[in-house]
Amino acid sequence: MSFGASFVSFLNAMMTFEEEKMQLACDDLKTTEKLCESEEAGVIETIKNKIKKNVDVRKSAPSMVDRLQRQIIIADCQVYLAVLSFVKQELSAYIKGGWILRKAWKIYNKCYLDINALQELYQKKLTEESLTSDAANDNHIVAEGVSEESLNRLKGAVSFGYGLFHLCISMVPPNLLKIINLLGFPGDRLQGLSSLMYASESKDMKAPLATLALLWYHTVVRPFFALDGSDNKAGLDEAKEILLKKEAAYPNSSLFMFFKGRIQRLECQINSALTSFHTALELAIDQREIQHVCLYEIGWCSMIELNFKDAFDSFERLKNESRWSQCYYAYLTAVCQGATGDVDGAQIVFKEVQKLFKRKNNQIEQFSVKKAERFRKVAPTRALCVLASIEVLYLWKALPNCSFPNLQRMSQACHQVDDPSVVGLKYLLLGAIHKCLGNSEDAVQFFQRAVKDELCRQNNFYVQPYACYELGCLLLDKPETVARGRALLLQAKEDFSGYDFENRLHVRIHAALASLRELVPQ
């Protein structure tokens, strides 16, 4: 009961980001952790000894199961406490969170291995029972003490945290891997997915969470970090299969409807996606945070359709209602407002961005403030606001979701911008647009121009490393230019630093190089 209550407290904190709720969640999780603290005796050795001594384990086995359950809850609490530390985005909080995660991983790993060993032991005993009738009574005691059902439930409980660890660490960029290895974390993507799938099919209370985690990975993480290279639809079949399996169990779930919309958006069915997100919005009438997630997607789908009025309405509501990042939402609101032609109104909102800047170490808010600064003194033009909307669509990997007619309209809008301070950015965006249109030769030329533009070092420093990455990925598609493509990826990784969304690009470079190593072993 304590864990369930503290878990709800944690989810509430993560949805609202309110300081009081985050502190309350920390207190609740620490209380639960203390309740569950127990001796870390070797579970396997203890139960093996009891079986060997032919002792009745009906008294001891439930305590073994209970001890494992408590250890898993302790690890879960530590992970959630670490997440709450990371949200503070302070160096001391990162260090503290890292060490908490290290403790949690040790517990998860030990419990996972112990439960696997117990399952093997159980199967071995059942086999012996079928072969040796004389041992039937003793083996019946073992089966009765530690049932297959309880072991499967424990395996489901530990698989959630164990799988999440593997999955998240497998995506860490190379510049952080040394720290990760120092803390002793592994990172096996397939193991992570397999464990989360097991957890989602189990009877543990975290099974629905494991299902949501898998959907989140396939429909948000994989396309956003380009984990499958230029294949923007990778993972959609898996996501569809999960939704199909769970549809009957959760017929009116706003979250499942939300993920249905995500799949439709990635398939470029934007009108269908908007319908799903609006339906999810209605289903979540009493769940403000889920409503905000749906509003966010409605805003993005509207931008993808170049419907800046509807996008403005969604982002303005988020700016006024959400506590997550009013600074970021204010920037999106101003961009869309300016793109509708209301540049005076947009300038007023651009001026608000600086006032709403609260999370000083947050890259998204830093980017928003930096971009808005230009329009605080000089009124924006509609063309520059449209360019800014295409820029965020590019940075958030949404251009591949756009239809060909809309991509062509974006290309025309970019060509209409003649401001010398954004030439490099214009070429980067034109390259990305032509890449999505399938015009590889034109894309290469635009990316090359973006790489050579020195003025962008002052105004849009991220343009050159991103252009290097994009150019490198295109060159990887042809056998004769693979070496040049790999060199450009390494250049993007090693020759630039201190630019916007650096870690984001490093994850994408890491994924591109990893896929290259699979095709061409180094």
Short mmCIF file of C-alpha atoms in Angstrom, two decimals:
data_model
loop_
_atom_site.label_atom_id
_atom_site.label_comp_id
_atom_site.label_asym_id
_atom_site.label_seq_id
_atom_site.Cartn_x
_atom_site.Cartn_y
_atom_site.Cartn_z
CA MET A 1 0.00 0.00 0.00
CA SER A 2 2.81 2.39 0.91
CA PHE A 3 4.57 1.78 -2.42
CA GLY A 4 1.35 2.30 -4.38
CA ALA A 5 0.69 5.59 -2.61
CA SER A 6 4.28 6.85 -3.02
CA PHE A 7 4.26 5.81 -6.69
CA VAL A 8 1.10 7.84 -7.33
CA SER A 9 2.76 10.73 -5.50
CA PHE A 10 5.80 10.42 -7.81
CA LEU A 11 3.67 10.36 -10.97
CA ASN A 12 1.77 13.43 -9.77
CA ALA A 13 5.06 15.28 -9.20
CA MET A 14 6.42 14.34 -12.63
CA MET A 15 3.25 15.50 -14.36
CA THR A 16 3.06 18.88 -12.64
CA PHE A 17 6.73 19.71 -11.81
CA GLU A 18 5.42 21.65 -8.80
CA GLU A 19 8.08 22.05 -6.10
CA GLU A 20 5.75 21.12 -3.22
CA LYS A 21 4.56 17.94 -4.96
CA MET A 22 8.12 16.94 -5.82
CA GLN A 23 9.17 17.34 -2.18
CA LEU A 24 6.13 15.37 -1.04
CA ALA A 25 7.00 12.59 -3.50
CA CYS A 26 10.59 12.49 -2.15
CA ASP A 27 9.31 12.19 1.43
CA ASP A 28 6.81 9.45 0.50
CA LEU A 29 9.41 7.44 -1.43
CA LYS A 30 11.94 7.67 1.41
CA THR A 31 9.28 6.49 3.87
CA THR A 32 8.45 3.50 1.66
CA GLU A 33 12.14 2.71 1.25
CA LYS A 34 12.65 2.62 5.03
CA LEU A 35 9.64 0.33 5.47
CA CYS A 36 11.10 -2.13 2.98
CA GLU A 37 14.69 -2.15 4.19
CA SER A 38 15.83 -5.66 5.05
CA GLU A 39 18.97 -7.76 5.21
CA GLU A 40 20.54 -8.42 1.82
CA ALA A 41 21.15 -12.08 2.52
CA GLY A 42 21.81 -14.32 -0.45
CA VAL A 43 18.33 -15.49 -1.32
CA ILE A 44 19.45 -18.30 -3.59
CA GLU A 45 22.00 -19.77 -1.20
CA THR A 46 19.50 -19.74 1.66
CA ILE A 47 16.75 -21.51 -0.23
CA LYS A 48 19.21 -23.98 -1.78
CA ASN A 49 20.49 -24.94 1.66
CA LYS A 50 16.98 -25.49 2.96
CA ILE A 51 16.13 -27.73 0.01
CA LYS A 52 19.37 -29.69 0.37
CA LYS A 53 18.67 -30.26 4.07
CA ASN A 54 15.21 -31.55 3.13
CA VAL A 55 13.65 -29.01 5.50
CA ASP A 56 10.03 -27.96 5.18
CA VAL A 57 10.32 -24.66 3.33
CA ARG A 58 6.70 -23.67 3.63
CA LYS A 59 7.67 -21.28 6.43
CA SER A 60 10.79 -19.90 4.80
CA ALA A 61 9.74 -19.60 1.13
CA PRO A 62 7.13 -16.88 1.57
CA SER A 63 9.72 -14.84 3.47
CA MET A 64 12.11 -15.31 0.51
CA VAL A 65 9.46 -14.04 -1.88
CA ASP A 66 8.65 -11.19 0.47
CA ARG A 67 12.33 -10.24 0.79
CA LEU A 68 12.80 -10.16 -2.97
CA GLN A 69 9.65 -8.06 -3.35
CA ARG A 70 10.95 -5.60 -0.75
CA GLN A 71 14.31 -5.35 -2.49
CA ILE A 72 12.62 -4.59 -5.82
CA ILE A 73 10.48 -1.90 -4.19
CA ILE A 74 13.61 -0.35 -2.64
CA ALA A 75 15.27 -0.24 -6.08
CA ASP A 76 12.13 1.25 -7.64
CA CYS A 77 12.03 3.96 -4.96
CA GLN A 78 15.71 4.77 -5.56
CA VAL A 79 15.13 5.14 -9.31
CA TYR A 80 12.22 7.52 -8.75
CA LEU A 81 14.27 9.51 -6.19
CA ALA A 82 17.09 9.75 -8.75
CA VAL A 83 14.67 11.03 -11.39
CA LEU A 84 13.40 13.69 -8.98
CA SER A 85 17.04 14.70 -8.39
CA PHE A 86 17.77 14.96 -12.11
CA VAL A 87 14.74 17.21 -12.65
CA LYS A 88 16.42 19.85 -10.47
CA GLN A 89 19.15 20.06 -13.15
CA GLU A 90 21.96 21.01 -10.76
CA LEU A 91 25.44 19.46 -10.77
CA SER A 92 25.14 18.23 -7.18
CA ALA A 93 21.74 16.71 -8.00
CA TYR A 94 23.21 14.87 -11.02
CA ILE A 95 26.01 13.42 -8.88
CA LYS A 96 23.58 12.40 -6.14
CA GLY A 97 21.17 10.92 -8.68
CA GLY A 98 23.97 8.95 -10.34
CA TRP A 99 25.00 7.25 -7.12
CA ILE A 100 21.39 6.50 -6.19
CA LEU A 101 20.96 4.84 -9.60
CA ARG A 102 24.11 2.83 -9.05
CA LYS A 103 22.65 1.38 -5.83
CA ALA A 104 19.35 0.68 -7.58
CA TRP A 105 21.05 -1.11 -10.48
CA LYS A 106 22.96 -3.41 -8.11
CA ILE A 107 19.70 -4.43 -6.45
CA TYR A 108 17.86 -4.92 -9.75
CA ASN A 109 20.68 -7.00 -11.20
CA LYS A 110 20.98 -9.22 -8.12
CA CYS A 111 17.22 -9.73 -7.84
CA TYR A 112 16.95 -10.47 -11.56
CA LEU A 113 19.67 -13.12 -11.37
CA ASP A 114 18.25 -14.58 -8.13
CA ILE A 115 14.72 -14.86 -9.56
CA ASN A 116 16.04 -16.50 -12.76
CA ALA A 117 17.97 -18.99 -10.65
CA LEU A 118 14.88 -19.72 -8.54
CA GLN A 119 12.84 -20.33 -11.69
CA GLU A 120 15.48 -22.75 -12.96
CA LEU A 121 15.55 -24.48 -9.58
CA TYR A 122 11.76 -24.75 -9.59
CA GLN A 123 11.73 -26.30 -13.08
CA LYS A 124 14.49 -28.70 -12.10
CA LYS A 125 12.52 -29.85 -9.06
CA LEU A 126 9.38 -30.38 -11.12
CA THR A 127 11.37 -32.52 -13.56
CA GLU A 128 12.78 -34.59 -10.69
CA GLU A 129 9.28 -34.99 -9.25
CA SER A 130 8.00 -36.43 -12.52
CA LEU A 131 10.96 -38.86 -12.66
CA THR A 132 11.24 -39.84 -8.99
CA SER A 133 7.96 -40.59 -7.28
CA ASP A 134 9.73 -41.14 -3.91
CA ALA A 135 10.65 -37.46 -3.76
CA ALA A 136 7.12 -36.35 -4.61
CA ASN A 137 6.20 -35.26 -1.09
CA ASP A 138 9.33 -33.13 -0.57
CA ASN A 139 9.04 -31.60 -4.03
CA HIS A 140 5.38 -30.84 -3.44
CA ILE A 141 6.49 -28.81 -0.41
CA VAL A 142 8.98 -26.87 -2.53
CA ALA A 143 6.39 -26.20 -5.22
CA GLU A 144 3.89 -25.19 -2.57
CA GLY A 145 6.36 -22.87 -0.80
CA VAL A 146 7.58 -20.99 -3.88
CA SER A 147 4.89 -21.21 -6.51
CA GLU A 148 5.48 -20.68 -10.20
CA GLU A 149 2.93 -17.86 -10.10
CA SER A 150 4.80 -15.97 -7.36
CA LEU A 151 8.10 -16.35 -9.23
CA ASN A 152 6.55 -15.08 -12.46
CA ARG A 153 5.06 -12.13 -10.61
CA LEU A 154 8.46 -11.30 -9.08
CA LYS A 155 10.11 -11.61 -12.48
CA GLY A 156 7.55 -9.17 -13.87
CA ALA A 157 8.18 -6.75 -10.97
CA VAL A 158 11.97 -6.68 -11.44
CA SER A 159 11.86 -6.73 -15.25
CA PHE A 160 10.37 -3.23 -15.42
CA GLY A 161 13.30 -1.48 -13.73
CA TYR A 162 15.86 -3.91 -15.14
CA GLY A 163 14.58 -3.38 -18.69
CA LEU A 164 14.35 0.42 -18.37
CA PHE A 165 17.96 0.55 -17.19
CA HIS A 166 19.24 -1.44 -20.16
CA LEU A 167 17.15 0.53 -22.65
CA CYS A 168 18.08 3.99 -21.37
CA ILE A 169 21.80 3.27 -20.93
CA SER A 170 21.98 1.77 -24.44
CA MET A 171 21.14 5.23 -25.83
CA VAL A 172 23.74 7.19 -23.87
CA PRO A 173 26.11 9.15 -26.19
CA PRO A 174 29.83 8.29 -26.18
CA ASN A 175 30.85 11.45 -24.29
CA LEU A 176 28.93 10.18 -21.25
CA LEU A 177 29.78 6.48 -21.56
CA LYS A 178 32.95 6.77 -19.45
CA ILE A 179 30.93 8.09 -16.52
CA ILE A 180 28.26 5.44 -17.07
CA ASN A 181 30.87 2.67 -17.17
CA LEU A 182 32.46 4.07 -14.00
CA LEU A 183 29.10 3.75 -12.26
CA GLY A 184 28.90 0.14 -13.47
CA PHE A 185 25.80 0.33 -15.69
CA PRO A 186 25.29 -1.95 -18.71
CA GLY A 187 23.33 -1.06 -21.83
CA ASP A 188 21.78 -3.80 -23.94
CA ARG A 189 18.89 -2.48 -26.05
CA LEU A 190 17.46 -5.90 -26.95
CA GLN A 191 17.68 -7.10 -23.34
CA GLY A 192 15.87 -3.94 -22.25
CA LEU A 193 13.05 -4.41 -24.76
CA SER A 194 12.72 -8.11 -23.90
CA SER A 195 12.51 -7.37 -20.16
CA LEU A 196 9.95 -4.59 -20.61
CA MET A 197 7.84 -6.88 -22.82
CA TYR A 198 7.95 -9.57 -20.09
CA ALA A 199 6.93 -6.99 -17.48
CA SER A 200 4.06 -5.73 -19.65
CA GLU A 201 2.64 -9.26 -19.93
CA SER A 202 3.02 -10.00 -16.20
CA LYS A 203 0.50 -9.61 -13.37
CA ASP A 204 2.63 -7.06 -11.55
CA MET A 205 1.13 -3.64 -10.77
CA LYS A 206 3.75 -2.01 -13.04
CA ALA A 207 2.62 -4.01 -16.12
CA PRO A 208 0.61 -1.08 -17.54
CA LEU A 209 3.64 1.16 -16.98
CA ALA A 210 5.87 -1.27 -18.88
CA THR A 211 3.37 -1.19 -21.75
CA LEU A 212 3.40 2.62 -21.78
CA ALA A 213 7.21 2.61 -21.63
CA LEU A 214 7.36 0.38 -24.72
CA LEU A 215 4.90 2.59 -26.59
CA TRP A 216 6.87 5.69 -25.55
CA TYR A 217 10.11 4.10 -26.79
CA HIS A 218 8.72 3.00 -30.17
CA THR A 219 6.69 6.14 -30.98
CA VAL A 220 8.71 8.93 -29.33
CA VAL A 221 12.31 7.92 -28.56
CA ARG A 222 13.17 5.92 -31.69
CA PRO A 223 12.10 8.59 -34.21
CA PHE A 224 13.27 11.57 -32.11
CA PHE A 225 16.82 10.27 -31.61
CA ALA A 226 16.96 8.68 -35.10
CA LEU A 227 17.94 5.34 -33.54
CA ASP A 228 17.11 3.62 -36.83
CA GLY A 229 18.83 6.13 -39.10
CA SER A 230 16.61 7.50 -41.84
CA ASP A 231 13.91 4.88 -41.21
CA ASN A 232 11.39 7.13 -39.44
CA LYS A 233 8.74 4.41 -39.30
CA ALA A 234 10.84 1.80 -37.49
CA GLY A 235 9.06 0.53 -34.41
CA LEU A 236 5.55 1.33 -35.63
CA ASP A 237 4.65 -2.32 -36.24
CA GLU A 238 5.67 -3.17 -32.67
CA ALA A 239 3.66 -0.23 -31.31
CA LYS A 240 0.58 -1.23 -33.33
CA GLU A 241 0.83 -4.81 -32.06
CA ILE A 242 0.98 -3.60 -28.44
CA LEU A 243 -2.06 -1.34 -28.92
CA LEU A 244 -4.00 -4.16 -30.59
CA LYS A 245 -3.26 -6.51 -27.67
CA LYS A 246 -4.23 -3.98 -25.00
CA GLU A 247 -7.19 -2.37 -26.78
CA ALA A 248 -9.79 -4.60 -25.11
CA ALA A 249 -8.29 -4.07 -21.64
CA TYR A 250 -8.18 -0.26 -21.97
CA PRO A 251 -11.03 0.70 -24.34
CA ASN A 252 -11.39 4.28 -23.08
CA SER A 253 -7.81 5.09 -22.15
CA SER A 254 -6.72 8.61 -23.04
CA LEU A 255 -3.07 7.51 -22.99
CA PHE A 256 -3.62 4.64 -25.43
CA MET A 257 -5.58 6.99 -27.68
CA PHE A 258 -2.65 9.42 -27.42
CA PHE A 259 -0.20 6.75 -28.62
CA LYS A 260 -2.57 5.83 -31.44
CA GLY A 261 -2.28 9.46 -32.51
CA ARG A 262 1.52 9.28 -32.28
CA ILE A 263 1.54 6.27 -34.63
CA GLN A 264 -0.74 8.06 -37.10
CA ARG A 265 1.45 11.16 -36.98
CA LEU A 266 4.57 9.11 -37.74
CA GLU A 267 2.69 7.54 -40.66
CA CYS A 268 2.01 11.09 -41.94
CA GLN A 269 -1.75 10.66 -41.37
CA ILE A 270 -1.98 14.06 -39.71
CA ASN A 271 -5.77 14.51 -39.92
CA SER A 272 -6.31 11.09 -38.32
CA ALA A 273 -3.71 11.93 -35.69
CA LEU A 274 -5.48 15.20 -34.87
CA THR A 275 -8.76 13.29 -34.46
CA SER A 276 -7.09 10.84 -32.05
CA PHE A 277 -5.45 13.61 -30.03
CA HIS A 278 -8.74 15.52 -29.76
CA THR A 279 -10.47 12.30 -28.63
CA ALA A 280 -7.73 11.71 -26.04
CA LEU A 281 -8.18 15.32 -24.90
CA GLU A 282 -11.89 14.70 -24.28
CA LEU A 283 -11.26 11.38 -22.50
CA ALA A 284 -8.78 13.11 -20.17
CA ILE A 285 -11.27 15.74 -19.07
CA ASP A 286 -10.32 15.32 -15.39
CA GLN A 287 -6.60 14.74 -16.03
CA ARG A 288 -5.01 18.13 -16.63
CA GLU A 289 -1.50 16.82 -17.28
CA ILE A 290 -2.62 14.32 -19.93
CA GLN A 291 -4.67 17.08 -21.53
CA HIS A 292 -1.51 19.17 -21.78
CA VAL A 293 0.36 16.33 -23.52
CA CYS A 294 -2.49 16.07 -26.03
CA LEU A 295 -2.57 19.85 -26.55
CA TYR A 296 1.16 19.76 -27.23
CA GLU A 297 0.69 17.16 -29.96
CA ILE A 298 -2.27 19.07 -31.44
CA GLY A 299 -0.02 22.13 -31.62
CA TRP A 300 2.71 20.17 -33.38
CA CYS A 301 0.33 18.51 -35.84
CA SER A 302 -1.12 21.92 -36.65
CA MET A 303 2.39 23.28 -37.31
CA ILE A 304 3.13 20.26 -39.51
CA GLU A 305 0.04 21.23 -41.54
CA LEU A 306 1.21 24.89 -41.52
CA ASN A 307 -2.03 25.72 -39.72
CA PHE A 308 -0.43 28.34 -37.49
CA LYS A 309 -3.72 29.65 -36.06
CA ASP A 310 -4.65 26.31 -34.45
CA ALA A 311 -1.03 25.77 -33.36
CA PHE A 312 -1.06 29.22 -31.73
CA ASP A 313 -4.28 28.37 -29.83
CA SER A 314 -2.77 25.13 -28.41
CA PHE A 315 0.57 26.61 -27.40
CA GLU A 316 -1.01 29.73 -25.90
CA ARG A 317 -3.21 27.55 -23.70
CA LEU A 318 -0.15 25.56 -22.62
CA LYS A 319 1.72 28.79 -21.86
CA ASN A 320 -1.10 29.88 -19.59
CA GLU A 321 -1.92 26.53 -17.96
CA SER A 322 1.20 24.37 -17.85
CA ARG A 323 3.85 24.62 -15.15
CA TRP A 324 6.40 22.56 -17.08
CA SER A 325 8.12 25.21 -19.27
CA GLN A 326 6.16 28.38 -19.81
CA CYS A 327 9.28 29.89 -21.38
CA TYR A 328 9.35 27.27 -24.16
CA TYR A 329 5.59 27.43 -24.72
CA ALA A 330 5.78 31.23 -24.90
CA TYR A 331 8.41 30.95 -27.64
CA LEU A 332 6.26 28.50 -29.67
CA THR A 333 3.23 30.75 -29.13
CA ALA A 334 5.11 33.81 -30.42
CA VAL A 335 6.52 31.94 -33.45
CA CYS A 336 3.07 30.69 -34.50
CA GLN A 337 1.45 34.06 -33.83
CA GLY A 338 4.04 35.79 -36.02
CA ALA A 339 3.60 33.13 -38.72
CA THR A 340 -0.12 34.02 -38.92
CA GLY A 341 0.90 37.59 -39.72
CA ASP A 342 0.29 39.13 -36.28
CA VAL A 343 3.91 40.27 -35.82
CA ASP A 344 3.07 43.00 -33.29
CA GLY A 345 1.31 40.52 -31.02
CA ALA A 346 4.18 38.08 -31.55
CA GLN A 347 6.75 40.66 -30.41
CA ILE A 348 4.84 41.17 -27.14
CA VAL A 349 5.00 37.42 -26.46
CA PHE A 350 8.68 37.21 -27.49
CA LYS A 351 9.37 39.78 -24.75
CA GLU A 352 7.64 37.49 -22.22
CA VAL A 353 10.02 34.61 -22.98
CA GLN A 354 12.91 36.11 -20.97
CA LYS A 355 10.63 36.80 -17.97
CA LEU A 356 9.47 33.17 -17.96
CA PHE A 357 13.04 31.79 -18.11
CA LYS A 358 13.34 29.79 -14.86
CA ARG A 359 15.26 26.58 -15.58
CA LYS A 360 18.68 28.08 -16.27
CA ASN A 361 20.37 24.78 -17.17
CA ASN A 362 17.60 23.57 -19.45
CA GLN A 363 18.69 23.44 -23.11
CA ILE A 364 15.18 23.97 -24.47
CA GLU A 365 14.66 27.11 -22.39
CA GLN A 366 18.16 28.41 -23.22
CA PHE A 367 17.38 27.95 -26.91
CA SER A 368 14.00 29.68 -26.56
CA VAL A 369 15.49 32.71 -24.78
CA LYS A 370 18.36 32.98 -27.27
CA LYS A 371 15.99 32.89 -30.24
CA ALA A 372 13.46 35.29 -28.72
CA GLU A 373 16.15 37.83 -27.80
CA ARG A 374 16.48 38.99 -31.40
CA PHE A 375 12.82 40.05 -31.58
CA ARG A 376 12.67 41.88 -28.27
CA LYS A 377 13.98 45.11 -29.84
CA VAL A 378 13.23 44.62 -33.52
CA ALA A 379 9.80 43.46 -34.63
CA PRO A 380 9.87 40.05 -36.35
CA THR A 381 8.72 39.57 -39.92
CA ARG A 382 6.22 36.93 -40.92
CA ALA A 383 8.87 35.24 -43.10
CA LEU A 384 11.28 34.92 -40.17
CA CYS A 385 8.55 33.51 -37.94
CA VAL A 386 7.65 30.90 -40.58
CA LEU A 387 11.35 30.05 -40.82
CA ALA A 388 11.49 29.72 -37.02
CA SER A 389 8.52 27.31 -37.11
CA ILE A 390 10.28 25.16 -39.74
CA GLU A 391 13.41 25.28 -37.57
CA VAL A 392 11.66 23.75 -34.53
CA LEU A 393 9.97 21.17 -36.79
CA TYR A 394 13.46 20.19 -37.96
CA LEU A 395 15.07 20.14 -34.50
CA TRP A 396 12.24 18.02 -33.07
CA LYS A 397 12.42 15.55 -36.01
CA ALA A 398 8.94 16.42 -37.27
CA LEU A 399 9.79 17.22 -40.91
CA PRO A 400 9.55 13.53 -41.95
CA ASN A 401 5.90 13.62 -40.75
CA CYS A 402 5.03 16.40 -43.26
CA SER A 403 3.25 15.81 -46.56
CA PHE A 404 5.01 16.53 -49.86
CA PRO A 405 2.81 19.57 -50.65
CA ASN A 406 3.58 21.08 -47.23
CA LEU A 407 7.30 20.36 -47.61
CA GLN A 408 7.24 22.16 -50.95
CA ARG A 409 5.49 25.13 -49.32
CA MET A 410 8.18 25.15 -46.63
CA SER A 411 10.88 25.12 -49.30
CA GLN A 412 9.29 28.16 -50.94
CA ALA A 413 9.05 29.92 -47.57
CA CYS A 414 12.77 29.32 -46.92
CA HIS A 415 13.74 30.71 -50.34
CA GLN A 416 11.77 33.88 -49.58
CA VAL A 417 13.98 34.68 -46.57
CA ASP A 418 16.85 36.99 -47.58
CA ASP A 419 18.19 37.95 -44.14
CA PRO A 420 22.00 37.35 -44.24
CA SER A 421 22.11 36.44 -40.54
CA VAL A 422 20.09 33.25 -41.13
CA VAL A 423 21.63 32.06 -44.42
CA GLY A 424 23.29 29.01 -42.84
CA LEU A 425 20.07 28.07 -41.05
CA LYS A 426 18.10 28.49 -44.29
CA TYR A 427 20.46 26.10 -46.13
CA LEU A 428 20.29 23.54 -43.30
CA LEU A 429 16.48 23.58 -43.39
CA LEU A 430 16.38 23.42 -47.21
CA GLY A 431 18.72 20.43 -47.08
CA ALA A 432 16.47 18.67 -44.53
CA ILE A 433 13.34 19.45 -46.58
CA HIS A 434 14.86 18.12 -49.83
CA LYS A 435 16.07 15.03 -47.98
CA CYS A 436 12.45 14.34 -46.92
CA LEU A 437 11.30 14.98 -50.51
CA GLY A 438 13.80 12.38 -51.74
CA ASN A 439 15.97 14.91 -53.60
CA SER A 440 19.28 13.64 -52.25
CA GLU A 441 21.52 15.57 -54.67
CA ASP A 442 19.88 18.91 -53.83
CA ALA A 443 19.98 18.03 -50.11
CA VAL A 444 23.74 17.35 -50.28
CA GLN A 445 24.37 20.72 -51.95
CA PHE A 446 22.35 22.63 -49.34
CA PHE A 447 24.03 20.81 -46.44
CA GLN A 448 27.46 21.58 -47.93
CA ARG A 449 26.56 25.28 -48.12
CA ALA A 450 25.38 25.21 -44.50
CA VAL A 451 28.66 23.60 -43.35
CA LYS A 452 30.66 26.35 -45.11
CA ASP A 453 28.61 29.28 -43.76
CA GLU A 454 30.78 30.97 -41.14
CA LEU A 455 28.23 33.63 -40.14
CA CYS A 456 26.08 30.96 -38.48
CA ARG A 457 28.83 30.50 -35.87
CA GLN A 458 27.66 33.79 -34.38
CA ASN A 459 23.88 33.44 -34.70
CA ASN A 460 23.08 29.72 -35.00
CA PHE A 461 26.17 27.84 -33.84
CA TYR A 462 24.42 24.46 -33.96
CA VAL A 463 23.92 24.73 -37.75
CA GLN A 464 27.40 23.52 -38.76
CA PRO A 465 27.59 20.36 -36.58
CA TYR A 466 24.00 19.44 -37.52
CA ALA A 467 24.76 20.00 -41.22
CA CYS A 468 27.87 17.79 -40.89
CA TYR A 469 25.74 15.07 -39.32
CA GLU A 470 23.01 15.31 -41.98
CA LEU A 471 25.54 15.29 -44.81
CA GLY A 472 27.35 12.34 -43.25
CA CYS A 473 24.11 10.33 -42.97
CA LEU A 474 23.28 10.97 -46.64
CA LEU A 475 26.75 9.87 -47.75
CA LEU A 476 26.42 6.63 -45.77
CA ASP A 477 23.67 5.55 -48.17
CA LYS A 478 26.17 5.00 -51.03
CA PRO A 479 28.99 2.44 -50.73
CA GLU A 480 31.48 4.71 -52.53
CA THR A 481 30.93 7.58 -50.08
CA VAL A 482 30.64 5.64 -46.80
CA ALA A 483 34.17 6.58 -45.68
CA ARG A 484 33.48 10.29 -46.30
CA GLY A 485 30.15 10.00 -44.47
CA ARG A 486 31.77 8.39 -41.44
CA ALA A 487 34.45 11.10 -41.39
CA LEU A 488 31.74 13.80 -41.36
CA LEU A 489 29.93 12.12 -38.48
CA LEU A 490 33.17 12.04 -36.49
CA GLN A 491 33.81 15.67 -37.42
CA ALA A 492 30.37 16.65 -36.13
CA LYS A 493 31.08 14.76 -32.93
CA GLU A 494 34.64 15.94 -32.25
CA ASP A 495 35.13 19.37 -33.86
CA PHE A 496 32.22 21.23 -32.26
CA SER A 497 31.11 21.84 -28.70
CA GLY A 498 28.99 24.21 -26.66
CA TYR A 499 26.16 24.50 -29.19
CA ASP A 500 22.39 24.12 -28.77
CA PHE A 501 21.13 20.56 -28.30
CA GLU A 502 24.63 19.07 -28.34
CA ASN A 503 23.70 15.92 -26.38
CA ARG A 504 20.69 15.38 -28.63
CA LEU A 505 22.94 15.33 -31.70
CA HIS A 506 25.51 13.10 -29.98
CA VAL A 507 22.83 10.47 -29.38
CA ARG A 508 21.94 10.57 -33.09
CA ILE A 509 25.60 10.37 -34.16
CA HIS A 510 26.12 7.47 -31.74
CA ALA A 511 23.15 5.63 -33.30
CA ALA A 512 24.37 6.30 -36.86
CA LEU A 513 27.90 5.05 -36.11
CA ALA A 514 26.53 2.00 -34.26
CA SER A 515 24.34 1.04 -37.25
CA LEU A 516 27.34 1.51 -39.54
CA ARG A 517 29.43 -0.85 -37.37
CA GLU A 518 26.68 -3.47 -37.68
CA LEU A 519 26.84 -3.24 -41.49
CA VAL A 520 30.59 -2.82 -41.81
CA PRO A 521 32.46 -4.27 -38.79
CA GLN A 522 35.41 -2.04 -37.92
#
